[in-house]
Amino acid sequence: VRTIAAVLKKCGNSKVLTEGRHIHQFLVQRGLNKNVFLSNQLIQMYGKCGAVQDARKVFDSMHRQRNAFSWNIIIAAYNLQGLLKEATELFEQMPHRNVVSWTTMIGALCRHGYVEKAMELFKEMPQRNVVSWNAIIAGYAENEQGVSALELFEEMQEEAMKPDKVTFLSVLKACASLGAIEQGRAIHNQIIRNRLLLGIMVGSAVVDKYAKCGSMEEAYIVFKSLPIQNVITWGAMIEGYAQKGDAEMTWHCLYDMNLKGIKADEVTFSSVLAACINAGLVDEGRWYIKSMRANHGLTPDVRHYTCITDLLSRAGCLYEAETLLEGSDEPD
RNA sequence: GGCCAUCAGCGG
């Protein structure tokens, strides 16, 4: 049972629906489909594969066997597809909502931009844990309401709720979008004081925050101190230099990351092109967008064409911009 | 007891 569960989980995470269906059939044949634990895994597997209808069938077939997990999982499945209405209906029908159910809905509402509604739920819910706090803080941070995010962060600590690494991620993001360098430093110090080692995720957020606040020196110090550097940490550095129009350092990073065996991706190149715009380097821009295909096996998409058109039209090369767009396979 | 919610770089 444990191994079947693990396989189902893998199917969900790697979205291999056909394999998942086979296991489902197998479970039916063996009469194991009455197992609540496995049924929950099935719902989750279908949900992650985007097959909400199948997930729902399993859920419905459970009848009175359903537990809080089943409900939470099916609600999350609808939310994953952006089906907020259906998720809300189930949430309202759910008999014994727990902290996870509430938090799931808070996250979903925030993802749709309904932060105020999420806040209502947050206040209404009977008890909150660190994840609930994280969800609402991330919601404000995502919806460019960094100030509220930071206020909530204060509030949570007044209520003696200990922030964890996800909390720090969200508030650092809020600082980054606000350009709040001092607040950001304070949070960085707090992370250090809490002896939370900078893992790759929080570490990238710290780097990004310093970069967005324009302090590339501090960004670099943290960057170097991280256990590993990946495409995202490099990307945060490159974006920082790009925003400053520091083309030199942008090229340097791009070169360096390749040396270290980290492959630049589409996001990296949209920053590189942004650097070209900010530094007014038309030839380099032309070269890098070609280099994406030629040297990196990447396909430029709308983001890159937007940059290059911007760059070319600023330089007065409108005709060239048009021909470039016609040659691309992007509709816009 | 085990299975569910919050999660880092560009644009959207």
mmCIF file of C-alpha atoms (C1' of nucleotides) in Angstrom:
data_model
loop_
_atom_site.group_PDB
_atom_site.id
_atom_site.type_symbol
_atom_site.label_atom_id
_atom_site.label_comp_id
_atom_site.label_asym_id
_atom_site.label_seq_id
_atom_site.Cartn_x
_atom_site.Cartn_y
_atom_site.Cartn_z
ATOM 1 C CA VAL A 1 0.000 0.000 0.000
ATOM 2 C CA ARG A 2 2.780 2.371 0.879
ATOM 3 C CA THR A 3 4.593 1.744 -2.373
ATOM 4 C CA ILE A 4 1.443 2.115 -4.450
ATOM 5 C CA ALA A 5 0.845 5.410 -2.714
ATOM 6 C CA ALA A 6 4.370 6.517 -3.518
ATOM 7 C CA VAL A 7 3.951 5.584 -7.176
ATOM 8 C CA LEU A 8 0.660 7.460 -7.369
ATOM 9 C CA LYS A 9 2.353 10.472 -5.896
ATOM 10 C CA LYS A 10 5.068 10.263 -8.538
ATOM 11 C CA CYS A 11 2.441 10.005 -11.266
ATOM 12 C CA GLY A 12 0.860 13.164 -9.976
ATOM 13 C CA ASN A 13 4.089 15.079 -9.716
ATOM 14 C CA SER A 14 5.288 14.103 -13.141
ATOM 15 C CA LYS A 15 1.782 14.254 -14.611
ATOM 16 C CA VAL A 16 1.792 10.817 -16.170
ATOM 17 C CA LEU A 17 -1.922 10.290 -16.351
ATOM 18 C CA THR A 18 -1.989 7.017 -18.277
ATOM 19 C CA GLU A 19 0.231 5.322 -15.739
ATOM 20 C CA GLY A 20 -1.970 6.662 -12.997
ATOM 21 C CA ARG A 21 -5.079 5.298 -14.651
ATOM 22 C CA HIS A 22 -3.495 1.872 -14.871
ATOM 23 C CA ILE A 23 -2.835 1.901 -11.177
ATOM 24 C CA HIS A 24 -6.394 2.997 -10.575
ATOM 25 C CA GLN A 25 -7.676 0.022 -12.578
ATOM 26 C CA PHE A 26 -5.335 -2.249 -10.763
ATOM 27 C CA LEU A 27 -6.655 -0.994 -7.454
ATOM 28 C CA VAL A 28 -10.234 -1.611 -8.565
ATOM 29 C CA GLN A 29 -9.364 -5.158 -9.630
ATOM 30 C CA ARG A 30 -7.752 -5.871 -6.313
ATOM 31 C CA GLY A 31 -10.589 -4.282 -4.393
ATOM 32 C CA LEU A 32 -8.156 -1.798 -2.954
ATOM 33 C CA ASN A 33 -10.193 1.150 -4.109
ATOM 34 C CA LYS A 34 -12.038 1.154 -0.812
ATOM 35 C CA ASN A 35 -8.886 2.124 0.996
ATOM 36 C CA VAL A 36 -9.337 5.736 2.088
ATOM 37 C CA PHE A 37 -5.658 6.492 2.068
ATOM 38 C CA LEU A 38 -5.224 5.212 -1.478
ATOM 39 C CA SER A 39 -8.383 6.876 -2.677
ATOM 40 C CA ASN A 40 -7.050 10.165 -1.414
ATOM 41 C CA GLN A 41 -3.832 9.559 -3.300
ATOM 42 C CA LEU A 42 -5.869 8.809 -6.401
ATOM 43 C CA ILE A 43 -7.785 12.061 -6.096
ATOM 44 C CA GLN A 44 -4.536 13.892 -5.700
ATOM 45 C CA MET A 45 -2.938 12.136 -8.645
ATOM 46 C CA TYR A 46 -5.844 13.020 -10.939
ATOM 47 C CA GLY A 47 -5.907 16.525 -9.613
ATOM 48 C CA LYS A 48 -2.241 17.099 -10.283
ATOM 49 C CA CYS A 49 -2.620 15.674 -13.770
ATOM 50 C CA GLY A 50 -5.362 18.187 -14.401
ATOM 51 C CA ALA A 51 -8.073 15.520 -14.631
ATOM 52 C CA VAL A 52 -10.471 17.092 -12.156
ATOM 53 C CA GLN A 53 -13.414 15.112 -13.474
ATOM 54 C CA ASP A 54 -11.699 11.842 -12.650
ATOM 55 C CA ALA A 55 -10.633 13.202 -9.309
ATOM 56 C CA ARG A 56 -14.206 14.126 -8.623
ATOM 57 C CA LYS A 57 -15.452 10.655 -9.588
ATOM 58 C CA VAL A 58 -13.154 9.057 -7.061
ATOM 59 C CA PHE A 59 -14.167 11.592 -4.453
ATOM 60 C CA ASP A 60 -17.872 10.990 -5.117
ATOM 61 C CA SER A 61 -17.422 7.251 -5.031
ATOM 62 C CA MET A 62 -16.045 7.444 -1.525
ATOM 63 C CA HIS A 63 -19.379 8.461 -0.060
ATOM 64 C CA ARG A 64 -19.216 8.409 3.691
ATOM 65 C CA GLN A 65 -15.636 7.209 3.706
ATOM 66 C CA ARG A 66 -14.463 10.702 2.908
ATOM 67 C CA ASN A 67 -12.336 12.352 5.513
ATOM 68 C CA ALA A 68 -10.954 15.871 5.839
ATOM 69 C CA PHE A 69 -8.002 14.949 3.653
ATOM 70 C CA SER A 70 -10.292 13.883 0.824
ATOM 71 C CA TRP A 71 -12.128 17.170 0.958
ATOM 72 C CA ASN A 72 -9.009 19.245 1.131
ATOM 73 C CA ILE A 73 -7.434 17.363 -1.732
ATOM 74 C CA ILE A 74 -10.411 17.718 -4.060
ATOM 75 C CA ILE A 75 -10.707 21.397 -3.211
ATOM 76 C CA ALA A 76 -7.025 21.851 -4.013
ATOM 77 C CA ALA A 77 -7.549 19.976 -7.285
ATOM 78 C CA TYR A 78 -10.208 22.452 -8.402
ATOM 79 C CA ASN A 79 -8.037 25.342 -7.354
ATOM 80 C CA LEU A 80 -5.104 23.999 -9.312
ATOM 81 C CA GLN A 81 -7.247 24.325 -12.429
ATOM 82 C CA GLY A 82 -8.288 27.790 -11.378
ATOM 83 C CA LEU A 83 -11.849 26.597 -10.770
ATOM 84 C CA LEU A 84 -12.467 28.864 -7.828
ATOM 85 C CA LYS A 85 -16.235 28.658 -7.970
ATOM 86 C CA GLU A 86 -16.323 24.878 -7.706
ATOM 87 C CA ALA A 87 -13.692 24.929 -4.987
ATOM 88 C CA THR A 88 -15.686 27.467 -3.012
ATOM 89 C CA GLU A 89 -18.834 25.379 -3.302
ATOM 90 C CA LEU A 90 -17.068 22.330 -1.962
ATOM 91 C CA PHE A 91 -15.487 24.348 0.787
ATOM 92 C CA GLU A 92 -18.909 25.529 1.864
ATOM 93 C CA GLN A 93 -20.327 22.024 1.727
ATOM 94 C CA MET A 94 -17.453 20.545 3.660
ATOM 95 C CA PRO A 95 -18.599 19.287 7.062
ATOM 96 C CA HIS A 96 -15.587 19.794 9.336
ATOM 97 C CA ARG A 97 -13.315 22.344 7.799
ATOM 98 C CA ASN A 98 -9.879 22.421 9.319
ATOM 99 C CA VAL A 99 -7.027 24.863 9.183
ATOM 100 C CA VAL A 100 -5.791 23.322 5.939
ATOM 101 C CA SER A 101 -9.144 23.821 4.213
ATOM 102 C CA TRP A 102 -9.217 27.460 5.182
ATOM 103 C CA THR A 103 -5.642 28.022 4.162
ATOM 104 C CA THR A 104 -6.227 26.344 0.806
ATOM 105 C CA MET A 105 -9.043 28.773 0.064
ATOM 106 C CA ILE A 106 -7.019 31.754 1.208
ATOM 107 C CA GLY A 107 -4.260 30.812 -1.203
ATOM 108 C CA ALA A 108 -6.722 30.303 -4.043
ATOM 109 C CA LEU A 109 -8.478 33.616 -3.475
ATOM 110 C CA CYS A 110 -5.139 35.418 -3.445
ATOM 111 C CA ARG A 111 -4.098 33.770 -6.679
ATOM 112 C CA HIS A 112 -7.210 35.226 -8.269
ATOM 113 C CA GLY A 113 -6.404 38.622 -6.818
ATOM 114 C CA TYR A 114 -9.166 38.561 -4.225
ATOM 115 C CA VAL A 115 -6.893 39.471 -1.365
ATOM 116 C CA GLU A 116 -9.562 41.293 0.608
ATOM 117 C CA LYS A 117 -11.858 38.309 0.446
ATOM 118 C CA ALA A 118 -8.949 36.126 1.525
ATOM 119 C CA MET A 119 -8.376 38.440 4.456
ATOM 120 C CA GLU A 120 -11.978 38.001 5.502
ATOM 121 C CA LEU A 121 -11.501 34.253 5.561
ATOM 122 C CA PHE A 122 -8.265 34.688 7.422
ATOM 123 C CA LYS A 123 -10.002 36.648 10.157
ATOM 124 C CA GLU A 124 -12.938 34.308 10.192
ATOM 125 C CA MET A 125 -11.047 31.045 10.468
ATOM 126 C CA PRO A 126 -11.118 29.491 13.934
ATOM 127 C CA GLN A 127 -7.386 29.006 14.253
ATOM 128 C CA ARG A 128 -4.351 29.943 12.237
ATOM 129 C CA ASN A 129 -0.986 28.312 11.956
ATOM 130 C CA VAL A 130 2.222 29.492 10.366
ATOM 131 C CA VAL A 131 1.099 28.263 6.947
ATOM 132 C CA SER A 132 -2.097 30.305 7.131
ATOM 133 C CA TRP A 133 -0.049 33.367 7.949
ATOM 134 C CA ASN A 134 2.315 32.566 5.121
ATOM 135 C CA ALA A 135 -0.561 32.217 2.701
ATOM 136 C CA ILE A 136 -2.055 35.600 3.455
ATOM 137 C CA ILE A 137 1.324 37.329 3.579
ATOM 138 C CA ALA A 138 2.310 35.792 0.249
ATOM 139 C CA GLY A 139 -1.065 36.878 -1.092
ATOM 140 C CA TYR A 140 -0.417 40.495 -0.286
ATOM 141 C CA ALA A 141 3.151 40.283 -1.544
ATOM 142 C CA GLU A 142 2.010 38.723 -4.845
ATOM 143 C CA ASN A 143 -0.617 41.382 -5.357
ATOM 144 C CA GLU A 144 1.806 44.246 -5.018
ATOM 145 C CA GLN A 145 0.656 45.164 -1.560
ATOM 146 C CA GLY A 146 4.024 44.763 0.033
ATOM 147 C CA VAL A 147 3.265 47.223 2.801
ATOM 148 C CA SER A 148 0.348 45.134 4.019
ATOM 149 C CA ALA A 149 2.476 42.020 3.739
ATOM 150 C CA LEU A 150 5.092 43.558 5.998
ATOM 151 C CA GLU A 151 2.459 44.755 8.452
ATOM 152 C CA LEU A 152 1.066 41.266 8.704
ATOM 153 C CA PHE A 153 4.563 39.975 9.258
ATOM 154 C CA GLU A 154 4.860 42.275 12.286
ATOM 155 C CA GLU A 155 1.447 41.275 13.464
ATOM 156 C CA MET A 156 2.185 37.582 13.293
ATOM 157 C CA GLN A 157 5.218 38.035 15.494
ATOM 158 C CA GLU A 158 3.254 40.097 17.982
ATOM 159 C CA GLU A 159 0.999 37.097 18.222
ATOM 160 C CA ALA A 160 4.044 34.978 18.986
ATOM 161 C CA MET A 161 3.836 33.065 15.748
ATOM 162 C CA LYS A 162 7.294 32.035 14.621
ATOM 163 C CA PRO A 163 8.083 32.842 11.002
ATOM 164 C CA ASP A 164 9.571 30.017 8.970
ATOM 165 C CA LYS A 165 11.492 30.014 5.714
ATOM 166 C CA VAL A 166 8.392 30.453 3.592
ATOM 167 C CA THR A 167 7.426 33.501 5.637
ATOM 168 C CA PHE A 168 10.841 34.969 5.037
ATOM 169 C CA LEU A 169 10.567 34.243 1.339
ATOM 170 C CA SER A 170 7.370 36.227 1.066
ATOM 171 C CA VAL A 171 8.471 39.202 3.109
ATOM 172 C CA LEU A 172 11.758 39.391 1.257
ATOM 173 C CA LYS A 173 9.783 39.410 -1.947
ATOM 174 C CA ALA A 174 7.684 42.233 -0.550
ATOM 175 C CA CYS A 175 10.816 44.205 0.311
ATOM 176 C CA ALA A 176 12.201 43.559 -3.147
ATOM 177 C CA SER A 177 9.116 44.877 -4.868
ATOM 178 C CA LEU A 178 8.993 47.884 -2.572
ATOM 179 C CA GLY A 179 12.691 48.577 -2.864
ATOM 180 C CA ALA A 180 12.688 48.613 0.941
ATOM 181 C CA ILE A 181 16.382 48.140 1.563
ATOM 182 C CA GLU A 182 16.376 48.829 5.297
ATOM 183 C CA GLN A 183 13.463 46.556 6.099
ATOM 184 C CA GLY A 184 15.101 43.964 3.915
ATOM 185 C CA ARG A 185 18.370 44.197 5.789
ATOM 186 C CA ALA A 186 16.501 43.832 9.060
ATOM 187 C CA ILE A 187 14.852 40.680 7.803
ATOM 188 C CA HIS A 188 18.112 39.346 6.474
ATOM 189 C CA ASN A 189 19.615 39.919 9.936
ATOM 190 C CA GLN A 190 16.676 38.244 11.558
ATOM 191 C CA ILE A 191 17.248 35.184 9.399
ATOM 192 C CA ILE A 192 20.861 35.143 10.476
ATOM 193 C CA ARG A 193 19.940 35.605 14.139
ATOM 194 C CA ASN A 194 17.479 32.729 13.907
ATOM 195 C CA ARG A 195 20.378 30.674 12.643
ATOM 196 C CA LEU A 196 18.348 29.776 9.621
ATOM 197 C CA LEU A 197 20.873 28.735 7.072
ATOM 198 C CA LEU A 198 20.253 30.306 3.745
ATOM 199 C CA GLY A 199 18.990 27.472 1.617
ATOM 200 C CA ILE A 200 18.817 27.975 -2.071
ATOM 201 C CA MET A 201 15.259 29.322 -1.981
ATOM 202 C CA VAL A 202 15.500 31.853 0.809
ATOM 203 C CA GLY A 203 19.003 32.619 -0.378
ATOM 204 C CA SER A 204 17.762 33.539 -3.839
ATOM 205 C CA ALA A 205 15.109 35.711 -2.291
ATOM 206 C CA VAL A 206 17.760 37.553 -0.288
ATOM 207 C CA VAL A 207 19.952 38.003 -3.344
ATOM 208 C CA ASP A 208 16.995 39.162 -5.372
ATOM 209 C CA LYS A 209 15.951 41.592 -2.698
ATOM 210 C CA TYR A 210 19.362 43.249 -2.529
ATOM 211 C CA ALA A 211 19.564 43.285 -6.309
ATOM 212 C CA LYS A 212 16.130 44.856 -6.671
ATOM 213 C CA CYS A 213 17.014 47.434 -4.057
ATOM 214 C CA GLY A 214 20.016 48.295 -6.162
ATOM 215 C CA SER A 215 22.669 47.070 -3.752
ATOM 216 C CA MET A 216 24.608 44.730 -5.975
ATOM 217 C CA GLU A 217 27.511 44.608 -3.529
ATOM 218 C CA GLU A 218 25.389 43.067 -0.821
ATOM 219 C CA ALA A 219 23.634 40.873 -3.354
ATOM 220 C CA TYR A 220 26.971 39.538 -4.466
ATOM 221 C CA ILE A 221 28.170 38.800 -0.940
ATOM 222 C CA VAL A 222 25.083 36.748 -0.207
ATOM 223 C CA PHE A 223 25.223 35.153 -3.626
ATOM 224 C CA LYS A 224 28.746 33.919 -3.011
ATOM 225 C CA SER A 225 27.871 32.636 0.422
ATOM 226 C CA LEU A 226 25.121 30.338 -0.841
ATOM 227 C CA PRO A 227 25.747 26.608 -0.743
ATOM 228 C CA ILE A 228 25.103 26.373 -4.466
ATOM 229 C CA GLN A 229 24.241 28.772 -7.232
ATOM 230 C CA ASN A 230 21.630 27.852 -9.756
ATOM 231 C CA VAL A 231 19.998 29.447 -12.768
ATOM 232 C CA ILE A 232 17.689 31.420 -10.490
ATOM 233 C CA THR A 233 20.345 32.924 -8.230
ATOM 234 C CA TRP A 234 22.372 33.836 -11.292
ATOM 235 C CA GLY A 235 19.220 35.182 -12.860
ATOM 236 C CA ALA A 236 18.563 37.410 -9.876
ATOM 237 C CA MET A 237 22.081 38.830 -10.116
ATOM 238 C CA ILE A 238 21.825 39.361 -13.849
ATOM 239 C CA GLU A 239 18.459 41.043 -13.532
ATOM 240 C CA GLY A 240 19.936 43.369 -10.923
ATOM 241 C CA TYR A 241 22.801 44.397 -13.166
ATOM 242 C CA ALA A 242 20.447 44.666 -16.110
ATOM 243 C CA GLN A 243 18.175 47.055 -14.261
ATOM 244 C CA LYS A 244 21.130 49.268 -13.555
ATOM 245 C CA GLY A 245 22.093 49.177 -17.191
ATOM 246 C CA ASP A 246 25.393 47.610 -16.179
ATOM 247 C CA ALA A 247 26.008 45.716 -19.367
ATOM 248 C CA GLU A 248 29.559 44.784 -18.443
ATOM 249 C CA MET A 249 28.522 42.855 -15.369
ATOM 250 C CA THR A 250 25.556 41.343 -17.153
ATOM 251 C CA TRP A 251 27.797 39.821 -19.833
ATOM 252 C CA HIS A 252 30.269 38.844 -17.188
ATOM 253 C CA CYS A 253 27.667 36.904 -15.215
ATOM 254 C CA LEU A 254 26.287 35.246 -18.302
ATOM 255 C CA TYR A 255 29.768 34.130 -19.249
ATOM 256 C CA ASP A 256 30.602 33.017 -15.747
ATOM 257 C CA MET A 257 27.485 30.974 -15.205
ATOM 258 C CA ASN A 258 28.142 29.112 -18.397
ATOM 259 C CA LEU A 259 31.662 28.436 -17.233
ATOM 260 C CA LYS A 260 30.229 26.956 -14.071
ATOM 261 C CA GLY A 261 27.982 24.735 -16.121
ATOM 262 C CA ILE A 262 24.750 26.531 -15.287
ATOM 263 C CA LYS A 263 22.694 26.866 -18.423
ATOM 264 C CA ALA A 264 21.093 30.216 -19.082
ATOM 265 C CA ASP A 265 17.368 29.948 -19.736
ATOM 266 C CA GLU A 266 14.646 32.115 -21.286
ATOM 267 C CA VAL A 267 14.353 34.238 -18.161
ATOM 268 C CA THR A 268 18.079 34.868 -18.106
ATOM 269 C CA PHE A 269 17.901 36.119 -21.658
ATOM 270 C CA SER A 270 14.983 38.399 -21.064
ATOM 271 C CA SER A 271 17.146 40.066 -18.408
ATOM 272 C CA VAL A 272 20.077 40.180 -20.781
ATOM 273 C CA LEU A 273 17.918 41.880 -23.386
ATOM 274 C CA ALA A 274 16.629 44.260 -20.738
ATOM 275 C CA ALA A 275 20.251 45.165 -20.058
ATOM 276 C CA CYS A 276 20.669 45.951 -23.756
ATOM 277 C CA ILE A 277 17.652 48.235 -23.616
ATOM 278 C CA ASN A 278 18.826 49.993 -20.488
ATOM 279 C CA ALA A 279 22.302 50.460 -21.853
ATOM 280 C CA GLY A 280 21.083 51.277 -25.352
ATOM 281 C CA LEU A 281 23.146 48.507 -26.913
ATOM 282 C CA VAL A 282 21.380 47.623 -30.131
ATOM 283 C CA ASP A 283 24.020 45.425 -31.740
ATOM 284 C CA GLU A 284 24.436 43.355 -28.611
ATOM 285 C CA GLY A 285 20.700 42.872 -28.408
ATOM 286 C CA ARG A 286 20.584 41.618 -31.969
ATOM 287 C CA TRP A 287 23.435 39.302 -31.224
ATOM 288 C CA TYR A 288 22.020 37.840 -28.007
ATOM 289 C CA ILE A 289 18.623 37.029 -29.397
ATOM 290 C CA LYS A 290 20.308 35.092 -32.186
ATOM 291 C CA SER A 291 22.662 33.516 -29.739
ATOM 292 C CA MET A 292 19.713 32.074 -27.839
ATOM 293 C CA ARG A 293 18.994 29.647 -30.626
ATOM 294 C CA ALA A 294 22.482 29.302 -31.952
ATOM 295 C CA ASN A 295 24.428 28.756 -28.748
ATOM 296 C CA HIS A 296 21.909 27.884 -26.069
ATOM 297 C CA GLY A 297 19.223 25.872 -27.818
ATOM 298 C CA LEU A 298 16.534 28.239 -26.614
ATOM 299 C CA THR A 299 13.564 29.552 -28.520
ATOM 300 C CA PRO A 300 12.892 33.257 -28.110
ATOM 301 C CA ASP A 301 9.300 33.944 -27.105
ATOM 302 C CA VAL A 302 7.070 37.017 -26.776
ATOM 303 C CA ARG A 303 9.100 38.380 -23.875
ATOM 304 C CA HIS A 304 12.240 38.453 -25.954
ATOM 305 C CA TYR A 305 10.537 39.829 -29.029
ATOM 306 C CA THR A 306 8.988 42.551 -26.922
ATOM 307 C CA CYS A 307 12.452 43.517 -25.697
ATOM 308 C CA ILE A 308 14.064 43.428 -29.083
ATOM 309 C CA THR A 309 11.270 45.405 -30.727
ATOM 310 C CA ASP A 310 11.548 47.958 -27.989
ATOM 311 C CA LEU A 311 15.288 48.133 -28.447
ATOM 312 C CA LEU A 312 15.154 48.388 -32.223
ATOM 313 C CA SER A 313 12.366 50.915 -32.364
ATOM 314 C CA ARG A 314 14.130 53.112 -29.847
ATOM 315 C CA ALA A 315 17.082 53.048 -32.192
ATOM 316 C CA GLY A 316 14.790 53.947 -35.057
ATOM 317 C CA CYS A 317 15.040 50.569 -36.765
ATOM 318 C CA LEU A 318 11.294 50.075 -37.116
ATOM 319 C CA TYR A 319 11.556 48.192 -40.364
ATOM 320 C CA GLU A 320 14.024 45.719 -38.940
ATOM 321 C CA ALA A 321 11.798 45.211 -35.920
ATOM 322 C CA GLU A 322 8.875 44.329 -38.178
ATOM 323 C CA THR A 323 10.792 41.856 -40.259
ATOM 324 C CA LEU A 324 12.097 40.208 -37.144
ATOM 325 C CA LEU A 325 8.597 39.760 -35.816
ATOM 326 C CA GLU A 326 7.375 38.316 -39.108
ATOM 327 C CA GLY A 327 10.167 35.790 -38.976
ATOM 328 C CA SER A 328 9.150 34.632 -35.523
ATOM 329 C CA ASP A 329 6.456 32.093 -34.876
ATOM 330 C CA GLU A 330 4.792 34.199 -32.212
ATOM 331 C CA PRO A 331 1.286 35.415 -33.039
ATOM 332 C CA ASP A 332 1.618 38.907 -31.621
ATOM 333 C "C1'" G B 1 -0.106 6.484 12.605
ATOM 334 C "C1'" G B 2 0.630 7.489 7.336
ATOM 335 C "C1'" C B 3 -1.910 10.894 2.621
ATOM 336 C "C1'" C B 4 -3.922 17.545 2.092
ATOM 337 C "C1'" A B 5 -2.765 23.884 2.396
ATOM 338 C "C1'" U B 6 1.640 28.529 2.167
ATOM 339 C "C1'" C B 7 7.245 28.548 -1.789
ATOM 340 C "C1'" A B 8 12.952 31.999 -5.011
ATOM 341 C "C1'" G B 9 14.951 35.226 -10.802
ATOM 342 C "C1'" C B 10 12.005 38.384 -16.358
ATOM 343 C "C1'" G B 11 7.173 39.267 -18.564
ATOM 344 C "C1'" G B 12 2.154 38.341 -18.143
#
